[in-house]
GROMACS .gro file of C-alpha atoms in nm:
model
  415
    1UNK     CA    1 -11.202   6.132  14.692
    2UNK     CA    2 -11.368   5.837  14.627
    3UNK     CA    3 -11.752   5.716  14.686
    4UNK     CA    4 -11.909   5.692  15.010
    5UNK     CA    5 -11.827   5.287  15.141
    6UNK     CA    6 -12.201   5.243  15.090
    7UNK     CA    7 -12.206   5.339  14.741
    8UNK     CA    8 -11.952   5.098  14.672
    9UNK     CA    9 -12.096   4.835  14.782
   10UNK     CA   10 -12.446   4.893  14.662
   11UNK     CA   11 -12.273   4.954  14.289
   12UNK     CA   12 -11.983   4.575  14.356
   13UNK     CA   13 -12.298   4.391  14.466
   14UNK     CA   14 -12.513   4.436  14.174
   15UNK     CA   15 -12.196   4.400  13.919
   16UNK     CA   16 -12.065   4.115  14.119
   17UNK     CA   17 -12.414   3.968  14.095
   18UNK     CA   18 -12.474   4.019  13.683
   19UNK     CA   19 -12.154   3.919  13.619
   20UNK     CA   20 -12.173   3.583  13.841
   21UNK     CA   21 -12.570   3.483  13.691
   22UNK     CA   22 -12.388   3.629  13.327
   23UNK     CA   23 -12.778   3.804  13.316
   24UNK     CA   24 -12.747   4.085  13.028
   25UNK     CA   25 -13.008   4.316  13.171
   26UNK     CA   26 -12.877   4.259  13.521
   27UNK     CA   27 -12.567   4.417  13.355
   28UNK     CA   28 -12.757   4.626  13.110
   29UNK     CA   29 -12.859   4.736  13.472
   30UNK     CA   30 -12.486   4.731  13.671
   31UNK     CA   31 -12.334   4.949  13.382
   32UNK     CA   32 -12.593   5.219  13.329
   33UNK     CA   33 -12.537   5.567  13.497
   34UNK     CA   34 -12.754   5.794  13.575
   35UNK     CA   35 -12.706   6.071  13.261
   36UNK     CA   36 -13.077   6.146  13.186
   37UNK     CA   37 -13.148   6.308  13.558
   38UNK     CA   38 -12.786   6.421  13.589
   39UNK     CA   39 -12.717   6.803  13.689
   40UNK     CA   40 -12.359   6.782  13.542
   41UNK     CA   41 -12.270   7.121  13.462
   42UNK     CA   42 -11.894   7.101  13.571
   43UNK     CA   43 -11.606   7.230  13.364
   44UNK     CA   44 -11.303   7.009  13.303
   45UNK     CA   45 -11.146   6.847  13.646
   46UNK     CA   46 -10.839   6.944  13.867
   47UNK     CA   47 -10.652   6.642  13.837
   48UNK     CA   48 -10.761   6.291  13.855
   49UNK     CA   49 -10.819   6.229  13.575
   50UNK     CA   50 -10.858   5.912  13.502
   51UNK     CA   51 -10.744   5.887  13.162
   52UNK     CA   52 -10.421   6.023  13.264
   53UNK     CA   53 -10.397   5.912  13.604
   54UNK     CA   54 -10.571   5.540  13.658
   55UNK     CA   55 -10.909   5.493  13.825
   56UNK     CA   56 -10.947   5.648  14.179
   57UNK     CA   57 -11.092   5.374  14.326
   58UNK     CA   58 -10.891   5.065  14.381
   59UNK     CA   59 -11.169   4.893  14.520
   60UNK     CA   60 -11.100   4.463  14.342
   61UNK     CA   61 -11.402   4.197  14.211
   62UNK     CA   62 -11.336   3.867  14.017
   63UNK     CA   63 -11.592   3.640  13.907
   64UNK     CA   64 -11.521   3.277  13.849
   65UNK     CA   65 -11.163   3.352  13.823
   66UNK     CA   66 -11.135   3.653  13.548
   67UNK     CA   67 -11.047   3.987  13.712
   68UNK     CA   68 -11.289   4.273  13.705
   69UNK     CA   69 -11.149   4.520  13.847
   70UNK     CA   70 -11.098   4.787  13.611
   71UNK     CA   71 -11.473   4.813  13.514
   72UNK     CA   72 -11.577   4.793  13.871
   73UNK     CA   73 -11.305   5.090  13.968
   74UNK     CA   74 -11.412   5.303  13.620
   75UNK     CA   75 -11.742   5.236  13.730
   76UNK     CA   76 -11.716   5.405  14.028
   77UNK     CA   77 -11.526   5.671  13.879
   78UNK     CA   78 -11.804   5.767  13.624
   79UNK     CA   79 -12.044   5.783  13.934
   80UNK     CA   80 -11.799   6.011  14.117
   81UNK     CA   81 -11.788   6.239  13.847
   82UNK     CA   82 -12.159   6.288  13.860
   83UNK     CA   83 -12.168   6.322  14.196
   84UNK     CA   84 -11.932   6.584  14.152
   85UNK     CA   85 -12.081   6.768  13.892
   86UNK     CA   86 -11.726   6.752  13.636
   87UNK     CA   87 -11.834   6.661  13.300
   88UNK     CA   88 -11.454   6.633  13.169
   89UNK     CA   89 -11.477   6.404  13.429
   90UNK     CA   90 -11.741   6.230  13.390
   91UNK     CA   91 -11.648   6.161  13.038
   92UNK     CA   92 -11.266   6.059  13.086
   93UNK     CA   93 -11.379   5.814  13.365
   94UNK     CA   94 -11.708   5.728  13.090
   95UNK     CA   95 -11.411   5.622  12.778
   96UNK     CA   96 -11.205   5.433  13.047
   97UNK     CA   97 -11.493   5.213  13.171
   98UNK     CA   98 -11.590   5.172  12.765
   99UNK     CA   99 -11.221   5.117  12.654
  100UNK     CA  100 -11.240   4.829  13.005
  101UNK     CA  101 -11.535   4.659  12.856
  102UNK     CA  102 -11.432   4.618  12.520
  103UNK     CA  103 -11.110   4.409  12.634
  104UNK     CA  104 -11.346   4.201  12.817
  105UNK     CA  105 -11.579   4.193  12.582
  106UNK     CA  106 -11.301   4.015  12.347
  107UNK     CA  107 -11.217   3.752  12.558
  108UNK     CA  108 -11.562   3.708  12.714
  109UNK     CA  109 -11.718   3.397  12.515
  110UNK     CA  110 -12.055   3.450  12.357
  111UNK     CA  111 -12.277   3.766  12.326
  112UNK     CA  112 -12.402   3.785  12.711
  113UNK     CA  113 -12.218   4.109  12.720
  114UNK     CA  114 -12.372   4.275  12.421
  115UNK     CA  115 -12.637   4.455  12.585
  116UNK     CA  116 -12.435   4.634  12.839
  117UNK     CA  117 -12.134   4.706  12.545
  118UNK     CA  118 -12.498   4.869  12.425
  119UNK     CA  119 -12.541   5.082  12.738
  120UNK     CA  120 -12.120   5.167  12.745
  121UNK     CA  121 -12.152   5.280  12.371
  122UNK     CA  122 -12.467   5.513  12.401
  123UNK     CA  123 -12.342   5.696  12.782
  124UNK     CA  124 -11.955   5.736  12.598
  125UNK     CA  125 -12.199   5.932  12.291
  126UNK     CA  126 -12.420   6.148  12.526
  127UNK     CA  127 -12.130   6.240  12.817
  128UNK     CA  128 -11.866   6.281  12.483
  129UNK     CA  129 -12.156   6.525  12.336
  130UNK     CA  130 -12.231   6.704  12.681
  131UNK     CA  131 -11.897   6.725  12.762
  132UNK     CA  132 -11.817   6.911  12.430
  133UNK     CA  133 -12.099   7.132  12.442
  134UNK     CA  134 -12.009   7.236  12.754
  135UNK     CA  135 -11.644   7.374  12.611
  136UNK     CA  136 -11.752   7.534  12.352
  137UNK     CA  137 -12.033   7.685  12.576
  138UNK     CA  138 -11.766   7.861  12.765
  139UNK     CA  139 -11.516   7.964  12.543
  140UNK     CA  140 -11.751   8.107  12.285
  141UNK     CA  141 -11.619   7.834  11.993
  142UNK     CA  142 -11.912   7.606  11.826
  143UNK     CA  143 -11.603   7.368  11.643
  144UNK     CA  144 -11.423   7.183  11.980
  145UNK     CA  145 -11.545   6.811  11.934
  146UNK     CA  146 -11.215   6.665  12.067
  147UNK     CA  147 -11.414   6.451  12.359
  148UNK     CA  148 -11.655   6.330  12.063
  149UNK     CA  149 -11.397   6.250  11.814
  150UNK     CA  150 -11.215   6.020  12.056
  151UNK     CA  151 -11.524   5.805  12.185
  152UNK     CA  152 -11.567   5.750  11.800
  153UNK     CA  153 -11.273   5.588  11.835
  154UNK     CA  154 -11.448   5.387  12.140
  155UNK     CA  155 -11.734   5.288  11.900
  156UNK     CA  156 -11.523   5.190  11.623
  157UNK     CA  157 -11.366   4.905  11.812
  158UNK     CA  158 -11.662   4.799  11.985
  159UNK     CA  159 -11.805   4.789  11.626
  160UNK     CA  160 -11.504   4.546  11.544
  161UNK     CA  161 -11.551   4.321  11.844
  162UNK     CA  162 -11.890   4.254  11.755
  163UNK     CA  163 -11.841   4.236  11.333
  164UNK     CA  164 -11.556   4.046  11.349
  165UNK     CA  165 -11.671   3.719  11.576
  166UNK     CA  166 -11.617   3.428  11.445
  167UNK     CA  167 -11.951   3.265  11.569
  168UNK     CA  168 -12.253   3.331  11.292
  169UNK     CA  169 -12.536   3.499  11.386
  170UNK     CA  170 -12.869   3.306  11.417
  171UNK     CA  171 -13.119   3.613  11.427
  172UNK     CA  172 -13.393   3.612  11.711
  173UNK     CA  173 -13.128   3.339  11.877
  174UNK     CA  174 -13.146   3.433  12.306
  175UNK     CA  175 -12.859   3.575  12.418
  176UNK     CA  176 -12.572   3.303  12.542
  177UNK     CA  177 -12.274   3.198  12.610
  178UNK     CA  178 -12.291   3.007  12.276
  179UNK     CA  179 -12.425   3.358  12.075
  180UNK     CA  180 -12.280   3.540  11.826
  181UNK     CA  181 -12.143   3.888  11.935
  182UNK     CA  182 -12.296   3.969  11.616
  183UNK     CA  183 -12.622   4.075  11.703
  184UNK     CA  184 -12.500   4.381  11.842
  185UNK     CA  185 -12.324   4.533  11.583
  186UNK     CA  186 -12.580   4.727  11.411
  187UNK     CA  187 -12.706   4.872  11.746
  188UNK     CA  188 -12.303   5.028  11.734
  189UNK     CA  189 -12.351   5.118  11.389
  190UNK     CA  190 -12.652   5.378  11.416
  191UNK     CA  191 -12.471   5.520  11.717
  192UNK     CA  192 -12.162   5.549  11.499
  193UNK     CA  193 -12.402   5.709  11.205
  194UNK     CA  194 -12.512   5.937  11.452
  195UNK     CA  195 -12.213   6.074  11.520
  196UNK     CA  196 -12.030   6.097  11.224
  197UNK     CA  197 -12.391   6.329  11.099
  198UNK     CA  198 -12.258   6.529  11.441
  199UNK     CA  199 -11.862   6.561  11.281
  200UNK     CA  200 -11.977   6.646  10.961
  201UNK     CA  201 -11.788   6.371  10.863
  202UNK     CA  202 -12.054   6.105  10.618
  203UNK     CA  203 -11.752   5.988  10.425
  204UNK     CA  204 -11.700   5.803  10.732
  205UNK     CA  205 -12.032   5.631  10.688
  206UNK     CA  206 -11.971   5.425  10.391
  207UNK     CA  207 -11.737   5.257  10.558
  208UNK     CA  208 -12.024   5.067  10.786
  209UNK     CA  209 -12.206   4.981  10.504
  210UNK     CA  210 -12.124   4.712  10.264
  211UNK     CA  211 -11.997   4.513  10.553
  212UNK     CA  212 -12.272   4.491  10.767
  213UNK     CA  213 -12.544   4.514  10.395
  214UNK     CA  214 -12.302   4.249  10.293
  215UNK     CA  215 -12.383   4.043  10.628
  216UNK     CA  216 -12.743   4.131  10.564
  217UNK     CA  217 -12.723   4.245  10.951
  218UNK     CA  218 -12.940   4.563  10.828
  219UNK     CA  219 -13.206   4.276  10.808
  220UNK     CA  220 -13.165   4.066  11.142
  221UNK     CA  221 -13.173   4.311  11.382
  222UNK     CA  222 -13.444   4.479  11.699
  223UNK     CA  223 -13.705   4.663  11.468
  224UNK     CA  224 -13.668   4.982  11.642
  225UNK     CA  225 -13.264   4.961  11.545
  226UNK     CA  226 -13.379   4.847  11.206
  227UNK     CA  227 -13.578   5.161  11.136
  228UNK     CA  228 -13.271   5.404  11.292
  229UNK     CA  229 -13.061   5.250  11.042
  230UNK     CA  230 -13.245   5.325  10.761
  231UNK     CA  231 -13.302   5.688  10.828
  232UNK     CA  232 -12.962   5.706  10.855
  233UNK     CA  233 -12.903   5.601  10.523
  234UNK     CA  234 -13.215   5.732  10.425
  235UNK     CA  235 -13.053   6.075  10.526
  236UNK     CA  236 -12.700   5.967  10.350
  237UNK     CA  237 -12.870   5.871  10.012
  238UNK     CA  238 -13.008   6.232  10.007
  239UNK     CA  239 -12.702   6.400  10.037
  240UNK     CA  240 -12.572   6.214   9.755
  241UNK     CA  241 -12.900   6.292   9.565
  242UNK     CA  242 -13.004   5.958   9.551
  243UNK     CA  243 -13.378   6.019   9.544
  244UNK     CA  244 -13.522   5.764   9.480
  245UNK     CA  245 -13.359   5.520   9.742
  246UNK     CA  246 -13.358   5.776  10.025
  247UNK     CA  247 -13.768   5.838   9.968
  248UNK     CA  248 -13.787   5.428  10.067
  249UNK     CA  249 -13.538   5.406  10.310
  250UNK     CA  250 -13.768   5.704  10.430
  251UNK     CA  251 -14.084   5.471  10.381
  252UNK     CA  252 -13.960   5.205  10.559
  253UNK     CA  253 -13.870   5.378  10.843
  254UNK     CA  254 -14.233   5.566  10.882
  255UNK     CA  255 -14.378   5.280  10.820
  256UNK     CA  256 -14.186   5.058  11.074
  257UNK     CA  257 -14.171   5.315  11.378
  258UNK     CA  258 -14.367   5.246  11.678
  259UNK     CA  259 -14.742   5.410  11.644
  260UNK     CA  260 -14.645   5.609  11.984
  261UNK     CA  261 -14.318   5.720  11.889
  262UNK     CA  262 -14.449   6.072  11.766
  263UNK     CA  263 -14.080   6.219  11.788
  264UNK     CA  264 -13.912   5.965  11.587
  265UNK     CA  265 -14.213   6.039  11.318
  266UNK     CA  266 -14.149   6.344  11.332
  267UNK     CA  267 -13.756   6.338  11.259
  268UNK     CA  268 -13.796   6.074  10.981
  269UNK     CA  269 -14.075   6.361  10.832
  270UNK     CA  270 -13.842   6.644  10.864
  271UNK     CA  271 -13.646   6.513  10.537
  272UNK     CA  272 -13.935   6.243  10.373
  273UNK     CA  273 -14.091   6.538  10.315
  274UNK     CA  274 -13.894   6.724  10.112
  275UNK     CA  275 -13.752   6.400   9.932
  276UNK     CA  276 -14.115   6.338   9.864
  277UNK     CA  277 -14.196   6.769   9.738
  278UNK     CA  278 -13.860   6.770   9.458
  279UNK     CA  279 -14.025   6.418   9.377
  280UNK     CA  280 -14.340   6.595   9.310
  281UNK     CA  281 -14.562   6.406   9.633
  282UNK     CA  282 -14.715   6.683   9.804
  283UNK     CA  283 -14.808   6.593  10.162
  284UNK     CA  284 -15.129   6.641  10.266
  285UNK     CA  285 -15.227   6.960  10.517
  286UNK     CA  286 -15.418   6.724  10.755
  287UNK     CA  287 -15.058   6.496  10.810
  288UNK     CA  288 -14.844   6.857  10.839
  289UNK     CA  289 -15.092   6.932  11.106
  290UNK     CA  290 -15.060   6.617  11.246
  291UNK     CA  291 -14.684   6.618  11.338
  292UNK     CA  292 -14.676   6.989  11.342
  293UNK     CA  293 -14.472   7.023  11.044
  294UNK     CA  294 -14.589   7.373  10.986
  295UNK     CA  295 -14.288   7.493  10.875
  296UNK     CA  296 -14.442   7.321  10.544
  297UNK     CA  297 -14.727   7.474  10.512
  298UNK     CA  298 -14.622   7.790  10.241
  299UNK     CA  299 -14.374   7.604  10.042
  300UNK     CA  300 -14.695   7.265   9.972
  301UNK     CA  301 -14.914   7.593   9.896
  302UNK     CA  302 -14.675   7.833   9.649
  303UNK     CA  303 -14.583   7.465   9.519
  304UNK     CA  304 -14.983   7.409   9.431
  305UNK     CA  305 -15.083   7.723   9.321
  306UNK     CA  306 -14.784   7.801   9.121
  307UNK     CA  307 -14.723   8.104   9.383
  308UNK     CA  308 -14.309   8.173   9.375
  309UNK     CA  309 -14.388   8.426   9.647
  310UNK     CA  310 -14.530   8.230   9.921
  311UNK     CA  311 -14.267   7.964   9.854
  312UNK     CA  312 -13.953   8.202   9.862
  313UNK     CA  313 -14.126   8.402  10.198
  314UNK     CA  314 -14.169   8.012  10.374
  315UNK     CA  315 -13.802   7.896  10.257
  316UNK     CA  316 -13.631   8.265  10.389
  317UNK     CA  317 -13.839   8.212  10.650
  318UNK     CA  318 -13.710   7.867  10.814
  319UNK     CA  319 -13.375   7.922  10.637
  320UNK     CA  320 -13.176   7.845  10.984
  321UNK     CA  321 -13.410   7.584  11.030
  322UNK     CA  322 -13.374   7.396  10.697
  323UNK     CA  323 -12.981   7.449  10.717
  324UNK     CA  324 -12.953   7.283  11.023
  325UNK     CA  325 -13.123   7.006  10.910
  326UNK     CA  326 -12.973   6.968  10.556
  327UNK     CA  327 -13.263   7.030  10.351
  328UNK     CA  328 -13.185   7.360  10.279
  329UNK     CA  329 -13.067   7.305   9.867
  330UNK     CA  330 -13.251   7.024   9.844
  331UNK     CA  331 -13.655   7.237   9.903
  332UNK     CA  332 -13.454   7.555   9.664
  333UNK     CA  333 -13.451   7.272   9.388
  334UNK     CA  334 -13.847   7.235   9.456
  335UNK     CA  335 -13.877   7.576   9.377
  336UNK     CA  336 -13.828   7.440   9.006
  337UNK     CA  337 -14.214   7.256   8.993
  338UNK     CA  338 -14.290   7.582   9.158
  339UNK     CA  339 -14.206   7.705   8.844
  340UNK     CA  340 -14.403   7.454   8.616
  341UNK     CA  341 -14.720   7.437   8.779
  342UNK     CA  342 -14.756   7.869   8.804
  343UNK     CA  343 -14.660   7.853   8.371
  344UNK     CA  344 -14.948   7.589   8.358
  345UNK     CA  345 -15.159   7.830   8.535
  346UNK     CA  346 -15.066   8.109   8.255
  347UNK     CA  347 -15.124   7.929   8.006
  348UNK     CA  348 -15.421   7.772   8.092
  349UNK     CA  349 -15.558   8.153   8.138
  350UNK     CA  350 -15.408   8.264   7.788
  351UNK     CA  351 -15.610   7.961   7.610
  352UNK     CA  352 -15.294   7.874   7.372
  353UNK     CA  353 -15.014   7.651   7.280
  354UNK     CA  354 -14.827   8.032   7.203
  355UNK     CA  355 -14.711   8.243   7.514
  356UNK     CA  356 -14.565   8.571   7.479
  357UNK     CA  357 -14.287   8.604   7.732
  358UNK     CA  358 -14.398   8.942   7.798
  359UNK     CA  359 -14.717   8.780   7.989
  360UNK     CA  360 -14.472   8.558   8.190
  361UNK     CA  361 -14.315   8.884   8.343
  362UNK     CA  362 -14.622   9.096   8.365
  363UNK     CA  363 -14.717   8.703   8.620
  364UNK     CA  364 -14.385   8.739   8.790
  365UNK     CA  365 -14.385   9.151   8.923
  366UNK     CA  366 -14.749   9.123   8.951
  367UNK     CA  367 -14.630   8.824   9.251
  368UNK     CA  368 -14.330   9.095   9.368
  369UNK     CA  369 -14.088   8.954   9.188
  370UNK     CA  370 -13.950   9.131   8.899
  371UNK     CA  371 -13.746   8.978   8.587
  372UNK     CA  372 -13.634   9.054   8.282
  373UNK     CA  373 -13.730   8.852   7.965
  374UNK     CA  374 -13.354   8.659   7.970
  375UNK     CA  375 -13.425   8.570   8.320
  376UNK     CA  376 -13.780   8.409   8.186
  377UNK     CA  377 -13.604   8.236   7.909
  378UNK     CA  378 -13.327   8.084   8.101
  379UNK     CA  379 -13.587   7.957   8.356
  380UNK     CA  380 -13.837   7.759   8.080
  381UNK     CA  381 -13.493   7.634   7.918
  382UNK     CA  382 -13.404   7.443   8.246
  383UNK     CA  383 -13.799   7.328   8.291
  384UNK     CA  384 -13.777   7.208   7.905
  385UNK     CA  385 -13.440   7.065   7.934
  386UNK     CA  386 -13.583   6.874   8.268
  387UNK     CA  387 -13.902   6.709   8.078
  388UNK     CA  388 -14.112   6.957   8.335
  389UNK     CA  389 -14.240   7.111   7.992
  390UNK     CA  390 -14.256   6.989   7.613
  391UNK     CA  391 -14.202   7.268   7.391
  392UNK     CA  392 -13.941   7.545   7.273
  393UNK     CA  393 -13.829   7.883   7.273
  394UNK     CA  394 -13.779   8.161   6.986
  395UNK     CA  395 -13.603   8.378   7.108
  396UNK     CA  396 -13.634   8.602   6.785
  397UNK     CA  397 -14.045   8.669   6.878
  398UNK     CA  398 -13.971   8.616   7.245
  399UNK     CA  399 -14.288   8.333   7.297
  400UNK     CA  400 -14.285   8.026   7.459
  401UNK     CA  401 -14.422   7.783   7.219
  402UNK     CA  402 -14.573   7.439   7.396
  403UNK     CA  403 -14.661   7.082   7.292
  404UNK     CA  404 -15.036   7.074   7.213
  405UNK     CA  405 -14.984   6.735   7.318
  406UNK     CA  406 -14.957   6.703   7.738
  407UNK     CA  407 -14.737   7.063   7.769
  408UNK     CA  408 -14.675   6.981   8.109
  409UNK     CA  409 -14.646   6.627   8.146
  410UNK     CA  410 -14.676   6.478   8.517
  411UNK     CA  411 -14.483   6.214   8.461
  412UNK     CA  412 -14.219   6.412   8.436
  413UNK     CA  413 -14.293   6.575   8.749
  414UNK     CA  414 -14.472   6.246   8.955
  415UNK     CA  415 -14.248   6.002   9.000
   0.00000   0.00000   0.00000
């Protein structure tokens, strides 16, 4: 089965005109497919797999003496698979289209094909994720990412072909037959970052960072590409416990994110807020309300007042959400600041530098979280070690002896 002749003629004509004119915008439109509006829900196809038996179409297309038939035929296959509601065949055809366009990128002079490559990279990523999701849903599994892993290979090929172009990159130059293919690197890197995070293969992100940053490519993309890059690098810094770098990258991403991109700003704040909380910088209630980040409200209130019960309840209530984001353990570390603020309140109430551990244990009991004196000593020892509290413990007398000068140094909490 093939597409109707009228559809074939229309798609061929669009691709022919775009390639003849070497028009980047027209090429983007020609190779794009309507994934965002499709109702593709089907499972594996019966046998017309483009990746195993070639294209089901046999059209011919030559532009300026160059054969573009493979690109056209696989593009037709993608449209046919979408029309047939077949996710598996959609990905197979899309991957074949991507491979064919990668081949053309190598043999094409200039960078006028880059926007088309970006579109194909995005669609390959999307179709792979959709196909894997369908397979997992119907098989009752969660970890079948075969298509997404296959898609990574295709995007890595696109990345290599753009990064290794010998033409020097000149920022802000128009797309042309003389331009550098390196202009396409950052968008592809961002797509690969997204896929690596989905596959939980963060170690592979390191393979992208050095080549990109050593050539300063991360500073020469569009603002949207640079914001996305900083967002993913910030997440990578966060998972490597490099919180200062993570905060810098997230701050940049938030500051330069388009003012109308509220969902993207919220996505950045989902990671920036936990990093800032750990570094002692508390967001305002107005900010949380503006972006509907209500899951952080009990954590914020608990840290401000030293209310461990409110903090712990908020963490437990949204545990699944924080685990999915990968911020649960980071937020768990914020409990130390909560402890510190609780002990500071006890110190103000007692009014002396020598605080019996019984008083501290009583405050835990009042909060509905009873602990014994050994646990109190352990918590205090950690806080003293981290310099959140200045003083020492008298184990024999079961007393916390605080420094007379600044026993709760703010500079050690707010970094």
